[in-house]
């Protein structure tokens, strides 16, 4: 036995896994008052988005039609990406690591344990009593007791150690009546990838591959475009026919041989002479993993669920990426397209029940280990979708902790679920079919200095925080057509929006929801062709840069906030206004748009 120091820790919620899912879950739970320990087995946060792997954070977002189809994820993931855009115009992978680290460190309720791996669990009567974690860098081990345990590890290590029911591989068509499934069940999975970045050095840069690098011809890569070289290829994929956990080291070795072989082809085959001045700048040694274990939850999300966009009463997140399946042979399936990507017709809801273990009473999970079939998982697995799952899980977990309810009771209580849903909306998240309730601003008479025909001032209190009625939006019966925001006239030099109550109201918090161009892509990405579709390296043009909030109550006129240099979507202001009669928002400037926009004003 080793002589590592052993420490006992107590918390409300233990979250294993610090990828985008775990970070969002930990931030949401901690911000809502729960004590959280977040264990991450690497030295950086972000998982597949971190500087160790460098995959862009994809999700439901597509290039949508402005004021009709706004699919991009909001809430915590939007907060992170907006900050990364402004602070990281150079598109440094390490800057995202830093922003995630800073976000976690800023939360007093959150204890971050980096380089710490959960390796075991003590289970009694189908309930986790404690988890065991090891941090080799400090020669310490931890026994962590909690009320709720959350597995966001991707591979499902915590749940596996606890004996949670799970599945792997691909279901047969008859199991869930899925048209996209295989005829027979098998153990195959989506493979893993290694990425690279490269630079044009302005002079010839020779490349000599290691002797073990694979060899590829144009014929081998005929379905795999490799004409842009600044960022690697997701289709450098291998391991889908192996065990992506147990065989991970072998998969890494083979991926290195494949990735360097592809680069050798680009540099030395003679088919790409324009690559002469290009050189590898960075490449990964940690496989970006797509698929391993999927837990069995209280509900297994299926292809039919997401294609029909089922209106779950416990919806806690949403998705919209394509049902993106790959041949399990990866790059060796040279005569097949590297992916099949049919899109679902609508943005779809993800239920809380798919995040609750079927057999371990106090275990939750989110991310790519969600309770879903292989076909449904092929859509939910992308990181922005995983992040909104994490925020939904963390918000619900904090609501259960606050009420001192065990998980096995809390997920069945409709009022606890509704509390979490409403809190998610207050935080800026989006849930199809759910509208914000309890907004005192809806009782006020709304007026404005000017308004466009499609941007009436009353829209700012209509309970909708995005336009999703257009193509590839939400199911028509789950939304109302409209821009759902106030828009001043472009010629209005001093735009303002005013709320006036007949009877004074007591307000303790004011939230302003702003427009951040959710119809556009916005992600840290090292592929130049995608950048032209973004406003990266700056605030989004639609967002208010500077504005004032002025209150009129029994004491007279008070400037309660003067917001400057803003680039965020959500502005939350704790206030003490016992007899609020009038609230005015005075716009001083935007970040580039020729008129002011306010999506929602919330008074509570």
Coordinates of C-alpha atoms in Angstrom, one line a residue:
X1 CA 0.0 0.0 0.0
X2 CA 1.2 3.5 -0.7
X3 CA 1.6 6.2 1.9
X4 CA -0.4 8.9 0.3
X5 CA -2.1 11.5 2.6
X6 CA -5.7 10.7 3.0
X7 CA -8.3 13.5 3.3
X8 CA -12.0 13.4 4.1
X9 CA -14.2 16.0 2.3
X10 CA -17.9 16.8 2.7
X11 CA -20.0 18.6 0.2
X12 CA -23.6 18.8 -1.2
X13 CA -22.7 17.8 -4.7
X14 CA -19.7 16.0 -6.1
X15 CA -19.2 16.4 -9.9
X16 CA -16.7 14.1 -11.5
X17 CA -15.4 15.4 -14.8
X18 CA -14.3 19.0 -15.7
X19 CA -15.2 19.1 -19.4
X20 CA -17.7 21.7 -20.7
X21 CA -20.5 19.6 -19.2
X22 CA -19.0 19.4 -15.7
X23 CA -17.9 23.0 -15.7
X24 CA -21.4 24.2 -16.6
X25 CA -22.9 21.9 -14.0
X26 CA -20.6 23.0 -11.3
X27 CA -21.0 26.7 -12.0
X28 CA -24.8 26.4 -12.1
X29 CA -25.0 24.4 -8.9
X30 CA -22.6 26.7 -7.0
X31 CA -24.2 29.9 -8.2
X32 CA -27.5 28.5 -6.9
X33 CA -26.2 28.0 -3.4
X34 CA -25.0 24.4 -3.3
X35 CA -21.6 23.4 -2.0
X36 CA -19.8 21.8 -5.0
X37 CA -16.6 19.8 -5.4
X38 CA -15.5 19.5 -9.0
X39 CA -12.9 16.8 -9.7
X40 CA -11.0 17.0 -13.1
X41 CA -8.4 14.4 -14.0
X42 CA -6.4 16.8 -16.1
X43 CA -4.5 20.0 -15.3
X44 CA -6.9 22.0 -17.4
X45 CA -10.7 22.2 -17.7
X46 CA -12.7 22.0 -20.9
X47 CA -12.2 18.3 -22.0
X48 CA -12.3 18.1 -25.8
X49 CA -12.4 21.9 -26.0
X50 CA -9.2 22.3 -23.9
X51 CA -5.8 23.1 -25.2
X52 CA -5.0 19.4 -24.9
X53 CA -7.4 18.5 -27.7
X54 CA -8.7 21.7 -29.3
X55 CA -12.0 20.7 -30.7
X56 CA -14.4 23.6 -31.3
X57 CA -17.5 23.7 -29.2
X58 CA -20.3 22.8 -31.6
X59 CA -24.0 22.5 -30.8
X60 CA -27.4 23.4 -32.1
X61 CA -26.1 26.5 -33.7
X62 CA -26.3 27.0 -37.5
X63 CA -26.2 30.0 -39.7
X64 CA -29.8 30.9 -39.2
X65 CA -32.0 33.7 -40.4
X66 CA -31.8 36.8 -38.2
X67 CA -34.9 37.5 -36.0
X68 CA -36.4 34.1 -37.1
X69 CA -34.1 31.2 -36.1
X70 CA -31.8 31.7 -33.2
X71 CA -30.4 28.3 -32.3
X72 CA -27.2 29.1 -30.5
X73 CA -27.0 28.0 -26.9
X74 CA -27.3 30.7 -24.2
X75 CA -26.9 30.7 -20.5
X76 CA -23.5 29.7 -19.0
X77 CA -22.0 28.5 -22.3
X78 CA -22.9 31.8 -24.0
X79 CA -21.4 33.7 -21.1
X80 CA -18.1 31.8 -21.5
X81 CA -18.0 32.1 -25.3
X82 CA -18.8 35.8 -25.4
X83 CA -16.0 36.4 -22.9
X84 CA -13.6 34.3 -24.9
X85 CA -14.5 36.2 -28.1
X86 CA -13.6 39.5 -26.5
X87 CA -10.5 38.4 -24.5
X88 CA -9.1 36.0 -27.0
X89 CA -9.0 37.6 -30.5
X90 CA -5.8 35.7 -31.1
X91 CA -7.8 32.4 -30.8
X92 CA -5.4 30.9 -28.3
X93 CA -6.5 27.5 -27.0
X94 CA -4.9 28.2 -23.6
X95 CA -7.0 31.3 -23.2
X96 CA -10.1 29.2 -23.0
X97 CA -8.4 27.0 -20.4
X98 CA -7.8 30.2 -18.4
X99 CA -11.3 31.5 -18.7
X100 CA -12.8 28.2 -17.5
X101 CA -10.3 28.1 -14.6
X102 CA -11.1 31.7 -13.6
X103 CA -14.9 31.0 -13.7
X104 CA -14.5 28.1 -11.3
X105 CA -12.1 29.9 -9.0
X106 CA -14.5 32.9 -8.8
X107 CA -17.3 30.8 -7.1
X108 CA -17.0 30.6 -3.3
X109 CA -19.2 27.6 -3.2
X110 CA -17.0 25.6 -5.7
X111 CA -13.9 23.6 -4.7
X112 CA -11.9 22.8 -7.8
X113 CA -9.6 19.7 -7.6
X114 CA -7.5 19.5 -10.7
X115 CA -5.3 16.5 -11.6
X116 CA -7.7 14.5 -9.4
X117 CA -9.3 11.3 -10.7
X118 CA -12.3 9.6 -9.2
X119 CA -11.3 5.9 -8.9
X120 CA -14.0 4.3 -6.7
X121 CA -17.3 4.5 -4.9
X122 CA -18.7 3.2 -1.7
X123 CA -22.3 2.1 -2.3
X124 CA -24.9 0.8 0.2
X125 CA -28.5 -0.1 -0.7
X126 CA -28.1 1.3 -4.2
X127 CA -26.9 4.7 -2.9
X128 CA -23.5 6.2 -3.2
X129 CA -22.2 7.1 0.3
X130 CA -18.8 8.4 -0.8
X131 CA -16.4 8.5 -3.7
X132 CA -12.7 8.0 -3.7
X133 CA -10.3 10.2 -5.7
X134 CA -6.6 10.3 -6.2
X135 CA -4.3 13.2 -7.0
X136 CA -0.9 11.8 -7.8
X137 CA 0.7 15.2 -8.2
X138 CA 0.4 15.9 -4.5
X139 CA 0.4 12.2 -3.3
X140 CA -3.0 12.6 -1.8
X141 CA -6.2 10.6 -1.9
X142 CA -9.7 11.8 -1.0
X143 CA -12.8 10.3 0.5
X144 CA -15.6 12.6 -0.6
X145 CA -19.1 12.4 1.0
X146 CA -22.0 14.1 -0.7
X147 CA -25.8 14.1 -1.0
X148 CA -25.7 14.0 -4.8
X149 CA -23.1 12.5 -7.1
X150 CA -22.8 13.6 -10.7
X151 CA -20.9 11.9 -13.5
X152 CA -19.7 14.2 -16.2
X153 CA -16.6 12.2 -17.1
X154 CA -17.7 11.2 -20.5
X155 CA -16.4 7.7 -20.0
X156 CA -18.7 7.3 -17.0
X157 CA -16.0 6.3 -14.5
X158 CA -17.8 7.4 -11.3
X159 CA -21.1 5.6 -12.3
X160 CA -19.2 2.5 -13.5
X161 CA -17.4 2.3 -10.1
X162 CA -20.8 2.7 -8.4
X163 CA -22.4 -0.1 -10.4
X164 CA -24.7 2.1 -12.4
X165 CA -26.5 0.4 -15.3
X166 CA -25.0 1.4 -18.7
X167 CA -24.7 0.3 -22.3
X168 CA -22.2 0.6 -25.1
X169 CA -22.2 0.1 -28.8
X170 CA -25.1 0.4 -31.3
X171 CA -28.7 -0.8 -30.6
X172 CA -30.6 -2.9 -33.1
X173 CA -33.5 -1.3 -35.0
X174 CA -36.1 -3.3 -33.2
X175 CA -35.0 -2.3 -29.7
X176 CA -36.4 1.3 -29.9
X177 CA -38.0 1.3 -33.4
X178 CA -35.3 3.6 -34.8
X179 CA -35.0 3.9 -38.5
X180 CA -31.3 5.0 -38.2
X181 CA -30.2 2.0 -36.2
X182 CA -28.5 -1.1 -37.5
X183 CA -30.4 -4.3 -38.1
X184 CA -28.4 -6.1 -35.3
X185 CA -26.9 -4.8 -32.1
X186 CA -23.1 -4.6 -32.1
X187 CA -20.3 -3.3 -29.9
X188 CA -19.1 -0.6 -32.4
X189 CA -18.8 3.0 -31.4
X190 CA -17.8 6.3 -32.9
X191 CA -14.0 6.5 -33.0
X192 CA -11.6 9.0 -31.5
X193 CA -9.5 11.7 -33.2
X194 CA -6.3 13.7 -32.9
X195 CA -6.1 17.2 -34.2
X196 CA -3.2 19.5 -35.2
X197 CA -2.6 23.2 -36.0
X198 CA -0.1 24.4 -38.6
X199 CA 1.3 27.7 -39.9
X200 CA 2.5 29.2 -43.1
X201 CA 6.1 30.0 -42.3
X202 CA 6.8 32.0 -45.5
X203 CA 9.7 29.7 -46.5
X204 CA 10.0 26.0 -47.4
X205 CA 9.4 23.8 -44.4
X206 CA 10.4 20.1 -45.0
X207 CA 8.7 17.3 -43.1
X208 CA 10.2 13.9 -42.4
X209 CA 7.7 11.5 -41.0
X210 CA 8.6 8.9 -38.3
X211 CA 9.1 5.5 -39.8
X212 CA 5.9 4.2 -38.2
X213 CA 3.6 6.9 -39.8
X214 CA 0.9 5.5 -42.0
X215 CA 1.0 6.0 -45.8
X216 CA -2.0 7.5 -47.6
X217 CA -2.8 8.2 -51.3
X218 CA -5.3 10.6 -52.8
X219 CA -7.5 7.5 -53.5
X220 CA -7.4 6.7 -49.7
X221 CA -8.6 10.2 -48.9
X222 CA -11.1 10.7 -51.8
X223 CA -14.0 11.4 -49.4
X224 CA -12.0 13.4 -46.9
X225 CA -11.2 16.9 -47.9
X226 CA -7.7 18.0 -47.0
X227 CA -7.2 21.2 -48.9
X228 CA -7.0 23.6 -45.9
X229 CA -4.1 23.0 -43.5
X230 CA -4.3 25.4 -40.6
X231 CA -6.4 23.1 -38.5
X232 CA -6.6 19.3 -38.4
X233 CA -9.3 16.9 -39.5
X234 CA -12.0 15.4 -37.4
X235 CA -12.0 12.5 -39.9
X236 CA -8.5 11.4 -38.6
X237 CA -10.6 8.9 -36.7
X238 CA -9.8 5.4 -35.3
X239 CA -10.9 3.1 -32.6
X240 CA -14.6 2.6 -33.2
X241 CA -14.2 -1.1 -33.5
X242 CA -12.2 -1.3 -30.3
X243 CA -12.9 -0.6 -26.7
X244 CA -12.4 3.2 -26.5
X245 CA -11.6 3.0 -22.8
X246 CA -9.5 -0.1 -22.4
X247 CA -7.7 0.3 -25.8
X248 CA -7.2 4.1 -25.5
X249 CA -3.4 4.0 -25.4
X250 CA -3.3 1.8 -28.5
X251 CA -5.8 4.1 -30.2
X252 CA -3.6 7.1 -29.4
X253 CA -0.6 5.4 -30.9
X254 CA -2.5 4.5 -34.1
X255 CA -4.0 8.0 -34.3
X256 CA -0.5 9.5 -34.2
X257 CA 0.5 7.3 -37.0
X258 CA -2.6 8.3 -39.0
X259 CA -2.4 12.0 -38.3
X260 CA 1.3 12.2 -39.2
X261 CA 0.7 10.1 -42.2
X262 CA -2.0 12.4 -43.5
X263 CA 0.4 15.4 -43.0
X264 CA 3.2 13.4 -44.8
X265 CA 0.8 13.0 -47.7
X266 CA 0.0 16.7 -47.7
X267 CA 3.7 17.7 -47.6
X268 CA 5.4 15.0 -49.6
X269 CA 3.0 13.3 -52.0
X270 CA 3.3 16.0 -54.7
X271 CA -0.4 16.3 -54.8
X272 CA -0.4 19.5 -52.6
X273 CA 2.6 21.6 -53.7
X274 CA 1.1 24.8 -52.1
X275 CA 1.8 23.2 -48.7
X276 CA 5.6 23.7 -49.2
X277 CA 5.8 26.6 -46.7
X278 CA 3.4 25.0 -44.1
X279 CA 4.7 23.4 -40.9
X280 CA 3.0 21.7 -38.0
X281 CA 2.7 24.0 -35.0
X282 CA 1.0 21.7 -32.5
X283 CA -0.6 18.3 -32.4
X284 CA -2.4 16.4 -29.8
X285 CA -1.3 13.4 -27.8
X286 CA -4.7 13.0 -26.0
X287 CA -7.4 11.4 -28.2
X288 CA -10.5 13.4 -28.5
X289 CA -13.0 10.7 -27.6
X290 CA -16.6 10.6 -29.0
X291 CA -18.2 7.6 -27.5
X292 CA -17.8 5.0 -24.7
X293 CA -20.4 4.2 -22.0
X294 CA -23.9 5.5 -22.0
X295 CA -25.8 5.2 -18.7
X296 CA -29.3 3.8 -18.5
X297 CA -31.5 6.4 -16.9
X298 CA -35.2 6.8 -16.0
X299 CA -35.7 7.6 -19.7
X300 CA -33.6 6.5 -22.7
X301 CA -33.7 9.3 -25.2
X302 CA -34.3 7.9 -28.7
X303 CA -34.2 9.0 -32.4
X304 CA -38.0 9.2 -32.4
X305 CA -37.9 11.5 -29.3
X306 CA -35.6 14.0 -31.0
X307 CA -37.1 13.8 -34.5
X308 CA -40.6 14.4 -33.1
X309 CA -39.2 17.0 -30.7
X310 CA -41.2 15.5 -27.9
X311 CA -42.5 18.1 -25.4
X312 CA -41.2 16.6 -22.2
X313 CA -42.7 18.0 -19.0
X314 CA -39.3 17.8 -17.4
X315 CA -37.3 19.4 -20.2
X316 CA -34.1 20.7 -18.8
X317 CA -31.9 21.3 -21.9
X318 CA -32.1 21.2 -25.7
X319 CA -30.2 20.0 -28.7
X320 CA -30.2 20.4 -32.4
X321 CA -26.9 19.0 -33.9
X322 CA -27.4 16.5 -36.7
X323 CA -27.7 12.8 -36.0
X324 CA -24.0 12.5 -36.8
X325 CA -22.9 8.9 -37.2
X326 CA -19.5 7.8 -38.5
X327 CA -18.3 4.4 -39.9
X328 CA -16.7 2.6 -36.9
X329 CA -13.7 1.8 -39.1
X330 CA -12.9 5.5 -39.2
X331 CA -10.3 6.6 -41.7
X332 CA -10.0 3.0 -42.9
X333 CA -13.5 3.1 -44.3
X334 CA -11.9 4.8 -47.3
X335 CA -14.8 4.0 -49.7
X336 CA -17.4 5.5 -47.4
X337 CA -18.3 9.1 -46.6
X338 CA -16.7 9.8 -43.2
X339 CA -20.1 10.8 -41.7
X340 CA -23.8 10.7 -42.2
X341 CA -25.5 13.8 -40.8
X342 CA -29.3 14.0 -41.2
X343 CA -30.7 17.0 -39.2
X344 CA -33.7 16.8 -37.0
X345 CA -36.6 19.0 -38.2
X346 CA -36.7 21.1 -35.0
X347 CA -34.7 22.0 -31.9
X348 CA -35.6 19.3 -29.4
X349 CA -35.9 19.0 -25.7
X350 CA -33.8 16.8 -23.4
X351 CA -35.6 15.5 -20.3
X352 CA -34.2 15.5 -16.7
X353 CA -35.1 11.8 -16.5
X354 CA -32.4 11.0 -19.0
X355 CA -29.9 12.4 -16.5
X356 CA -31.0 10.2 -13.5
X357 CA -29.7 6.7 -13.0
X358 CA -32.2 3.9 -13.2
X359 CA -30.5 1.9 -10.4
X360 CA -28.3 4.2 -8.3
X361 CA -30.6 6.5 -6.3
X362 CA -28.4 9.5 -5.9
X363 CA -26.5 9.5 -9.2
X364 CA -27.0 12.0 -12.0
X365 CA -25.0 12.3 -15.2
X366 CA -24.8 14.5 -18.3
X367 CA -22.7 14.9 -21.4
X368 CA -21.9 12.1 -23.8
X369 CA -22.8 9.5 -21.2
X370 CA -26.4 10.7 -21.2
X371 CA -29.1 8.0 -21.2
X372 CA -29.7 7.8 -24.9
X373 CA -29.5 5.4 -27.8
X374 CA -26.5 5.4 -30.1
X375 CA -28.5 7.3 -32.7
X376 CA -29.9 9.9 -30.3
X377 CA -26.5 10.3 -28.7
X378 CA -25.0 11.0 -32.1
X379 CA -26.8 14.3 -31.9
X380 CA -26.6 15.1 -28.1
X381 CA -22.8 14.4 -27.8
X382 CA -21.5 17.7 -29.0
X383 CA -20.1 20.1 -26.4
X384 CA -22.4 23.0 -26.5
X385 CA -25.3 20.7 -26.1
X386 CA -23.5 18.9 -23.3
X387 CA -22.9 22.3 -21.6
X388 CA -26.6 23.2 -21.6
X389 CA -27.3 19.7 -20.2
X390 CA -24.7 20.4 -17.5
X391 CA -26.3 23.8 -16.6
X392 CA -29.7 22.1 -16.5
X393 CA -28.5 19.3 -14.2
X394 CA -26.6 21.7 -11.9
X395 CA -29.5 24.0 -11.5
X396 CA -31.9 21.2 -10.7
X397 CA -29.4 19.6 -8.3
X398 CA -29.1 22.8 -6.4
X399 CA -32.9 23.1 -6.2
X400 CA -33.1 19.6 -4.7
X401 CA -30.3 20.4 -2.2
X402 CA -32.0 23.6 -1.2
X403 CA -35.2 21.8 -0.3
X404 CA -33.2 19.0 1.4
X405 CA -34.9 16.5 -0.9
X406 CA -33.1 13.2 -1.9
X407 CA -32.8 12.8 -5.6
X408 CA -35.2 9.9 -5.8
X409 CA -38.0 12.2 -4.5
X410 CA -36.9 15.5 -6.1
X411 CA -37.0 14.4 -9.8
X412 CA -40.6 13.1 -9.3
X413 CA -41.8 16.4 -7.7
X414 CA -43.2 18.6 -10.5
X415 CA -42.8 21.8 -8.4
X416 CA -39.0 21.1 -8.0
X417 CA -38.6 20.5 -11.7
X418 CA -40.6 23.7 -12.5
X419 CA -38.5 25.7 -10.0
X420 CA -35.3 24.5 -11.8
X421 CA -36.8 25.3 -15.3
X422 CA -37.8 28.8 -14.2
X423 CA -34.4 29.4 -12.7
X424 CA -32.7 28.2 -15.9
X425 CA -34.7 30.8 -17.8
X426 CA -33.7 33.5 -15.3
X427 CA -30.1 32.5 -15.8
X428 CA -30.4 33.0 -19.6
X429 CA -30.8 29.4 -20.7
X430 CA -33.5 28.4 -23.3
X431 CA -36.0 25.6 -22.9
X432 CA -38.4 24.8 -25.8
X433 CA -42.0 25.5 -24.9
X434 CA -41.2 27.0 -21.4
X435 CA -41.8 30.7 -20.8
X436 CA -40.7 32.8 -17.8
X437 CA -43.2 33.3 -15.1
X438 CA -43.5 35.7 -12.2
X439 CA -42.1 38.8 -14.1
X440 CA -43.4 41.9 -12.5
X441 CA -42.4 43.8 -15.6
X442 CA -45.4 42.3 -17.4
X443 CA -47.7 44.3 -15.1
X444 CA -46.3 47.6 -16.3
X445 CA -47.3 49.8 -19.1
X446 CA -44.4 49.8 -21.6
X447 CA -43.4 52.8 -23.7
X448 CA -40.3 53.8 -25.7
X449 CA -38.6 56.7 -27.5
X450 CA -39.3 54.9 -30.8
X451 CA -39.9 51.4 -32.1
X452 CA -39.7 49.5 -35.3
X453 CA -42.8 47.7 -36.7
X454 CA -41.2 44.3 -36.0
X455 CA -39.7 45.4 -32.7
X456 CA -42.5 46.8 -30.6
X457 CA -41.6 47.9 -27.0
X458 CA -44.1 45.4 -25.5
X459 CA -42.0 42.6 -26.9
X460 CA -39.5 43.2 -24.1
X461 CA -41.9 41.6 -21.5
X462 CA -43.5 38.9 -23.6
X463 CA -41.7 36.0 -21.8
X464 CA -39.8 34.9 -25.0
X465 CA -36.1 35.4 -25.0
X466 CA -35.3 34.4 -28.7
X467 CA -37.0 34.0 -32.0
X468 CA -37.2 30.3 -32.9
X469 CA -40.3 30.2 -35.2
X470 CA -38.3 30.0 -38.5
X471 CA -36.8 27.1 -40.4
X472 CA -35.1 24.6 -38.1
X473 CA -36.5 26.4 -35.0
X474 CA -38.7 24.7 -32.5
X475 CA -42.0 22.9 -33.1
X476 CA -44.5 25.6 -34.1
X477 CA -46.8 24.8 -31.2
X478 CA -44.0 25.4 -28.7
X479 CA -43.4 29.0 -29.6
X480 CA -45.0 32.2 -31.0
X481 CA -43.8 33.9 -34.1
X482 CA -42.1 37.3 -33.6
X483 CA -38.8 39.0 -33.0
X484 CA -39.5 39.0 -29.2
X485 CA -37.4 42.1 -28.6
X486 CA -37.8 45.9 -28.6
X487 CA -35.9 47.6 -31.4
X488 CA -35.6 51.4 -31.6
X489 CA -35.7 53.2 -34.9
X490 CA -32.2 53.6 -36.5
X491 CA -32.5 57.4 -36.4
X492 CA -33.3 57.6 -32.7
X493 CA -30.1 59.2 -31.2
X494 CA -31.2 58.7 -27.6
X495 CA -33.3 55.6 -27.4
X496 CA -35.0 54.7 -24.1
X497 CA -37.5 52.0 -22.9
X498 CA -39.7 52.7 -19.9
X499 CA -41.9 50.6 -17.6
X500 CA -44.6 52.3 -15.5
X501 CA -46.7 50.6 -12.9
X502 CA -50.2 51.8 -11.8
X503 CA -49.5 50.4 -8.4
X504 CA -45.9 50.5 -7.0
X505 CA -44.1 47.2 -6.9
X506 CA -41.4 45.7 -4.6
X507 CA -38.4 44.6 -6.6
X508 CA -35.2 42.9 -5.4
X509 CA -33.6 42.0 -8.7
X510 CA -33.7 43.4 -12.2
X511 CA -32.4 41.3 -15.2
X512 CA -31.9 42.7 -18.7
X513 CA -31.6 40.2 -21.6
X514 CA -29.8 41.6 -24.5
X515 CA -29.3 40.5 -28.1
X516 CA -26.1 38.7 -28.9
X517 CA -26.8 37.5 -32.4
X518 CA -27.9 34.0 -31.6
X519 CA -28.6 33.4 -35.3
X520 CA -24.8 33.4 -35.9
X521 CA -22.1 30.9 -35.1
X522 CA -19.8 31.9 -32.3
X523 CA -17.1 29.5 -31.1
X524 CA -13.4 29.3 -30.5
X525 CA -12.3 27.6 -33.7
X526 CA -8.9 27.3 -35.4
X527 CA -10.4 26.7 -38.9
X528 CA -10.2 30.0 -40.8
X529 CA -13.1 29.3 -43.2
X530 CA -15.5 29.2 -40.2
X531 CA -14.3 32.6 -38.9
X532 CA -16.0 34.6 -41.7
X533 CA -19.3 33.5 -40.3
X534 CA -18.6 35.0 -36.9
X535 CA -18.0 38.3 -35.1
X536 CA -15.0 36.9 -33.2
X537 CA -12.5 39.0 -31.3
X538 CA -15.0 41.7 -30.4
X539 CA -18.4 42.1 -28.7
X540 CA -21.5 41.2 -30.8
X541 CA -22.7 44.2 -32.8
X542 CA -26.4 43.9 -31.5
X543 CA -25.4 44.0 -27.8
X544 CA -25.8 47.2 -25.8
X545 CA -22.4 48.6 -24.9
X546 CA -23.4 51.3 -22.5
X547 CA -26.7 52.1 -20.8
X548 CA -28.3 53.4 -17.6
X549 CA -31.1 52.1 -15.5
X550 CA -33.1 54.8 -13.7
X551 CA -35.8 54.1 -11.1
X552 CA -38.6 56.4 -9.8
X553 CA -40.0 55.5 -6.4
X554 CA -41.3 57.3 -3.3
X555 CA -37.9 58.7 -2.7
X556 CA -37.7 60.2 -6.2
X557 CA -35.4 59.5 -9.2
X558 CA -32.4 57.2 -8.7
X559 CA -29.8 56.0 -11.1
X560 CA -29.5 52.4 -10.0
X561 CA -26.9 51.3 -12.6
X562 CA -24.6 52.7 -15.3
X563 CA -23.3 49.8 -17.4
X564 CA -20.2 50.4 -19.5
X565 CA -18.2 48.3 -22.0
X566 CA -20.8 45.5 -21.9
X567 CA -20.6 42.5 -24.1
X568 CA -22.7 40.0 -22.2
X569 CA -26.2 38.9 -22.9
X570 CA -27.4 38.8 -19.3
X571 CA -27.2 41.7 -16.9
X572 CA -28.3 40.8 -13.3
X573 CA -28.7 43.7 -10.8
X574 CA -29.6 43.0 -7.1
X575 CA -31.7 46.0 -5.9
X576 CA -33.8 47.1 -3.0
X577 CA -36.8 49.0 -4.4
X578 CA -39.9 48.8 -2.2
X579 CA -42.1 51.2 -4.1
X580 CA -41.0 51.1 -7.7
X581 CA -43.2 53.2 -9.9
X582 CA -41.1 53.7 -13.1
X583 CA -38.1 52.0 -14.5
X584 CA -36.3 53.6 -17.5
X585 CA -33.5 52.1 -19.6
X586 CA -31.5 54.8 -21.4
X587 CA -29.3 53.5 -24.2
X588 CA -26.0 55.4 -24.7
X589 CA -24.4 53.1 -27.3
X590 CA -24.4 49.7 -28.9
X591 CA -21.4 47.6 -30.0
X592 CA -22.0 48.5 -33.6
X593 CA -25.6 48.1 -34.6
X594 CA -27.4 51.3 -35.7
X595 CA -30.3 50.8 -33.3
X596 CA -31.0 49.6 -29.7
X597 CA -32.3 46.2 -28.9
X598 CA -33.6 44.8 -25.6
X599 CA -34.9 41.2 -25.6
X600 CA -36.4 41.1 -22.1
X601 CA -36.7 43.1 -18.9
X602 CA -37.3 41.0 -15.8
X603 CA -38.3 42.5 -12.4
X604 CA -38.6 40.2 -9.4

